[in-house]
PDB file of C-alpha atoms in Angstrom:
ATOM      1  CA  UNK A   1      95.397 -12.721 -26.844  1.00 88.00           C
ATOM      2  CA  UNK A   2      92.270 -15.097 -26.888  1.00 91.00           C
ATOM      3  CA  UNK A   3      88.719 -12.492 -26.556  1.00 93.00           C
ATOM      4  CA  UNK A   4      85.262 -12.625 -25.713  1.00 96.00           C
ATOM      5  CA  UNK A   5      83.233  -9.774 -27.092  1.00 96.00           C
ATOM      6  CA  UNK A   6      79.783  -9.401 -26.718  1.00 97.00           C
ATOM      7  CA  UNK A   7      77.518  -6.840 -27.913  1.00 97.00           C
ATOM      8  CA  UNK A   8      73.710  -6.518 -28.807  1.00 97.00           C
ATOM      9  CA  UNK A   9      72.173  -6.066 -24.918  1.00 96.00           C
ATOM     10  CA  UNK A  10      70.761  -1.912 -23.833  1.00 97.00           C
ATOM     11  CA  UNK A  11      66.916  -1.333 -22.729  1.00 98.00           C
ATOM     12  CA  UNK A  12      63.393  -3.619 -23.502  1.00 98.00           C
ATOM     13  CA  UNK A  13      60.087  -3.045 -23.536  1.00 98.00           C
ATOM     14  CA  UNK A  14      58.481  -6.539 -21.727  1.00 98.00           C
ATOM     15  CA  UNK A  15      57.234  -9.001 -24.874  1.00 98.00           C
ATOM     16  CA  UNK A  16      60.152  -6.982 -27.246  1.00 98.00           C
ATOM     17  CA  UNK A  17      63.125  -8.612 -28.439  1.00 98.00           C
ATOM     18  CA  UNK A  18      66.466  -8.350 -28.896  1.00 98.00           C
ATOM     19  CA  UNK A  19      69.815  -9.915 -30.453  1.00 98.00           C
ATOM     20  CA  UNK A  20      73.044 -10.057 -28.710  1.00 98.00           C
ATOM     21  CA  UNK A  21      76.066 -11.548 -30.326  1.00 98.00           C
ATOM     22  CA  UNK A  22      79.384 -12.465 -29.072  1.00 97.00           C
ATOM     23  CA  UNK A  23      82.598 -12.396 -31.047  1.00 95.00           C
ATOM     24  CA  UNK A  24      85.125 -15.183 -29.827  1.00 94.00           C
ATOM     25  CA  UNK A  25      88.693 -14.484 -31.536  1.00 90.00           C
ATOM     26  CA  UNK A  26      92.320 -15.043 -30.536  1.00 89.00           C
ATOM     27  CA  UNK A  27      92.033 -19.474 -30.745  1.00 88.00           C
ATOM     28  CA  UNK A  28      90.890 -21.513 -32.688  1.00 88.00           C
ATOM     29  CA  UNK A  29      87.343 -21.904 -31.005  1.00 90.00           C
ATOM     30  CA  UNK A  30      85.131 -23.887 -33.865  1.00 88.00           C
ATOM     31  CA  UNK A  31      85.219 -27.301 -31.463  1.00 90.00           C
ATOM     32  CA  UNK A  32      83.986 -25.522 -28.577  1.00 92.00           C
ATOM     33  CA  UNK A  33      81.403 -25.427 -26.951  1.00 95.00           C
ATOM     34  CA  UNK A  34      79.720 -21.508 -26.131  1.00 96.00           C
ATOM     35  CA  UNK A  35      77.655 -20.714 -24.032  1.00 97.00           C
ATOM     36  CA  UNK A  36      75.171 -17.933 -22.351  1.00 98.00           C
ATOM     37  CA  UNK A  37      75.007 -17.004 -18.963  1.00 98.00           C
ATOM     38  CA  UNK A  38      74.007 -14.620 -17.107  1.00 98.00           C
ATOM     39  CA  UNK A  39      73.225 -12.873 -13.361  1.00 98.00           C
ATOM     40  CA  UNK A  40      71.101 -10.296 -12.328  1.00 97.00           C
ATOM     41  CA  UNK A  41      71.837  -8.169  -8.943  1.00 93.00           C
ATOM     42  CA  UNK A  42      72.378 -10.214  -5.921  1.00 95.00           C
ATOM     43  CA  UNK A  43      71.776 -13.176  -8.043  1.00 97.00           C
ATOM     44  CA  UNK A  44      74.198 -16.075  -8.331  1.00 97.00           C
ATOM     45  CA  UNK A  45      75.515 -15.957 -12.310  1.00 97.00           C
ATOM     46  CA  UNK A  46      73.010 -18.739 -14.065  1.00 98.00           C
ATOM     47  CA  UNK A  47      72.783 -20.449 -17.821  1.00 98.00           C
ATOM     48  CA  UNK A  48      70.868 -19.546 -19.973  1.00 98.00           C
ATOM     49  CA  UNK A  49      71.531 -21.789 -23.438  1.00 98.00           C
ATOM     50  CA  UNK A  50      74.709 -23.520 -24.676  1.00 97.00           C
ATOM     51  CA  UNK A  51      75.553 -24.977 -27.811  1.00 96.00           C
ATOM     52  CA  UNK A  52      78.290 -28.266 -28.766  1.00 92.00           C
ATOM     53  CA  UNK A  53      80.967 -26.935 -30.984  1.00 88.00           C
ATOM     54  CA  UNK A  54      78.994 -28.963 -33.760  1.00 86.00           C
ATOM     55  CA  UNK A  55      76.402 -26.098 -33.626  1.00 84.00           C
ATOM     56  CA  UNK A  56      74.133 -29.128 -33.999  1.00 82.00           C
ATOM     57  CA  UNK A  57      72.289 -29.493 -30.233  1.00 82.00           C
ATOM     58  CA  UNK A  58      71.421 -26.623 -28.664  1.00 96.00           C
ATOM     59  CA  UNK A  59      69.779 -27.040 -24.986  1.00 97.00           C
ATOM     60  CA  UNK A  60      68.236 -24.171 -22.711  1.00 98.00           C
ATOM     61  CA  UNK A  61      67.335 -23.007 -19.432  1.00 97.00           C
ATOM     62  CA  UNK A  62      63.564 -24.238 -18.673  1.00 97.00           C
ATOM     63  CA  UNK A  63      62.518 -20.287 -18.209  1.00 97.00           C
ATOM     64  CA  UNK A  64      63.913 -19.108 -21.360  1.00 98.00           C
ATOM     65  CA  UNK A  65      62.997 -22.349 -23.807  1.00 97.00           C
ATOM     66  CA  UNK A  66      60.564 -21.103 -26.808  1.00 97.00           C
ATOM     67  CA  UNK A  67      61.850 -17.663 -26.565  1.00 98.00           C
ATOM     68  CA  UNK A  68      65.573 -17.758 -26.706  1.00 98.00           C
ATOM     69  CA  UNK A  69      66.887 -19.428 -29.802  1.00 98.00           C
ATOM     70  CA  UNK A  70      71.613 -19.355 -30.048  1.00 97.00           C
ATOM     71  CA  UNK A  71      72.916 -19.758 -32.654  1.00 96.00           C
ATOM     72  CA  UNK A  72      76.759 -20.184 -33.822  1.00 95.00           C
ATOM     73  CA  UNK A  73      78.881 -19.322 -36.972  1.00 93.00           C
ATOM     74  CA  UNK A  74      82.201 -20.695 -37.255  1.00 87.00           C
ATOM     75  CA  UNK A  75      84.221 -18.793 -39.960  1.00 81.00           C
ATOM     76  CA  UNK A  76      88.012 -19.200 -39.861  1.00 75.00           C
ATOM     77  CA  UNK A  77      89.268 -17.756 -36.491  1.00 73.00           C
ATOM     78  CA  UNK A  78      86.548 -16.307 -35.180  1.00 81.00           C
ATOM     79  CA  UNK A  79      83.504 -18.318 -33.698  1.00 92.00           C
ATOM     80  CA  UNK A  80      80.178 -15.634 -33.626  1.00 95.00           C
ATOM     81  CA  UNK A  81      77.865 -17.032 -31.341  1.00 97.00           C
ATOM     82  CA  UNK A  82      74.030 -14.724 -31.107  1.00 97.00           C
ATOM     83  CA  UNK A  83      71.921 -15.316 -28.966  1.00 98.00           C
ATOM     84  CA  UNK A  84      67.383 -13.664 -30.116  1.00 98.00           C
ATOM     85  CA  UNK A  85      65.472 -13.589 -27.685  1.00 98.00           C
ATOM     86  CA  UNK A  86      61.609 -12.961 -28.022  1.00 98.00           C
ATOM     87  CA  UNK A  87      58.379 -12.337 -25.918  1.00 98.00           C
ATOM     88  CA  UNK A  88      61.477 -10.811 -23.189  1.00 98.00           C
ATOM     89  CA  UNK A  89      59.962 -10.467 -19.227  1.00 98.00           C
ATOM     90  CA  UNK A  90      61.573  -7.928 -16.956  1.00 97.00           C
ATOM     91  CA  UNK A  91      62.724 -11.492 -15.178  1.00 97.00           C
ATOM     92  CA  UNK A  92      65.292 -11.459 -17.728  1.00 98.00           C
ATOM     93  CA  UNK A  93      67.246  -8.677 -17.078  1.00 98.00           C
ATOM     94  CA  UNK A  94      71.108  -9.067 -16.328  1.00 98.00           C
ATOM     95  CA  UNK A  95      74.217  -8.865 -17.332  1.00 98.00           C
ATOM     96  CA  UNK A  96      74.516 -11.170 -20.228  1.00 98.00           C
ATOM     97  CA  UNK A  97      77.946 -13.040 -20.743  1.00 98.00           C
ATOM     98  CA  UNK A  98      79.061 -15.186 -23.746  1.00 98.00           C
ATOM     99  CA  UNK A  99      81.559 -17.856 -22.593  1.00 97.00           C
ATOM    100  CA  UNK A 100      83.060 -20.503 -24.398  1.00 96.00           C
ATOM    101  CA  UNK A 101      83.946 -24.397 -22.715  1.00 95.00           C
ATOM    102  CA  UNK A 102      87.309 -25.590 -22.295  1.00 89.00           C
ATOM    103  CA  UNK A 103      87.494 -27.878 -24.717  1.00 88.00           C
ATOM    104  CA  UNK A 104      83.902 -29.914 -26.853  1.00 88.00           C
ATOM    105  CA  UNK A 105      82.565 -31.565 -23.662  1.00 89.00           C
ATOM    106  CA  UNK A 106      78.937 -28.814 -23.634  1.00 90.00           C
ATOM    107  CA  UNK A 107      76.842 -28.329 -20.927  1.00 92.00           C
ATOM    108  CA  UNK A 108      74.951 -26.173 -18.699  1.00 95.00           C
ATOM    109  CA  UNK A 109      77.291 -25.974 -15.934  1.00 95.00           C
ATOM    110  CA  UNK A 110      79.730 -22.398 -15.574  1.00 94.00           C
ATOM    111  CA  UNK A 111      82.519 -24.583 -14.418  1.00 93.00           C
ATOM    112  CA  UNK A 112      82.874 -26.020 -17.907  1.00 95.00           C
ATOM    113  CA  UNK A 113      83.788 -22.904 -19.169  1.00 96.00           C
ATOM    114  CA  UNK A 114      87.512 -21.174 -19.359  1.00 95.00           C
ATOM    115  CA  UNK A 115      86.436 -18.292 -21.686  1.00 96.00           C
ATOM    116  CA  UNK A 116      84.363 -15.574 -21.115  1.00 97.00           C
ATOM    117  CA  UNK A 117      83.588 -11.447 -21.846  1.00 97.00           C
ATOM    118  CA  UNK A 118      83.178  -8.986 -20.174  1.00 97.00           C
ATOM    119  CA  UNK A 119      79.226  -9.121 -20.760  1.00 97.00           C
ATOM    120  CA  UNK A 120      76.658  -7.115 -22.209  1.00 98.00           C
ATOM    121  CA  UNK A 121      73.493  -5.592 -20.087  1.00 98.00           C
ATOM    122  CA  UNK A 122      69.892  -6.537 -21.033  1.00 98.00           C
ATOM    123  CA  UNK A 123      67.363  -4.331 -18.903  1.00 98.00           C
ATOM    124  CA  UNK A 124      63.637  -5.461 -19.950  1.00 98.00           C
ATOM    125  CA  UNK A 125      60.926  -3.188 -17.973  1.00 97.00           C
ATOM    126  CA  UNK A 126      57.554  -3.658 -17.638  1.00 94.00           C
TER     127      UNK A 126
END
């Protein structure tokens, strides 16, 4: 059974940090791009950060570039993807979702991503 399980969300004050983690299992994800998306109430889901299957080409939304860092660790049949979030702002408040692409392609379009987790809530207070 394919599973993407996020953890690490919570409540933090503006300027603080959180680290999200996603464990992907149930099939081999070592050659799939991984990404984080987020969705705030009343807003569309938006791309946050992505990383290619090699781990060598992370890319970010402009709103988080320089504050967030995505990384991945491929261990046997489990891929772990992290999102280190620093200098958090109230506008970062959203539910954050981990996603895995259908193949080796990576990008910002959510249509590239076939597997999704249930999400973890991040709330940043002002």
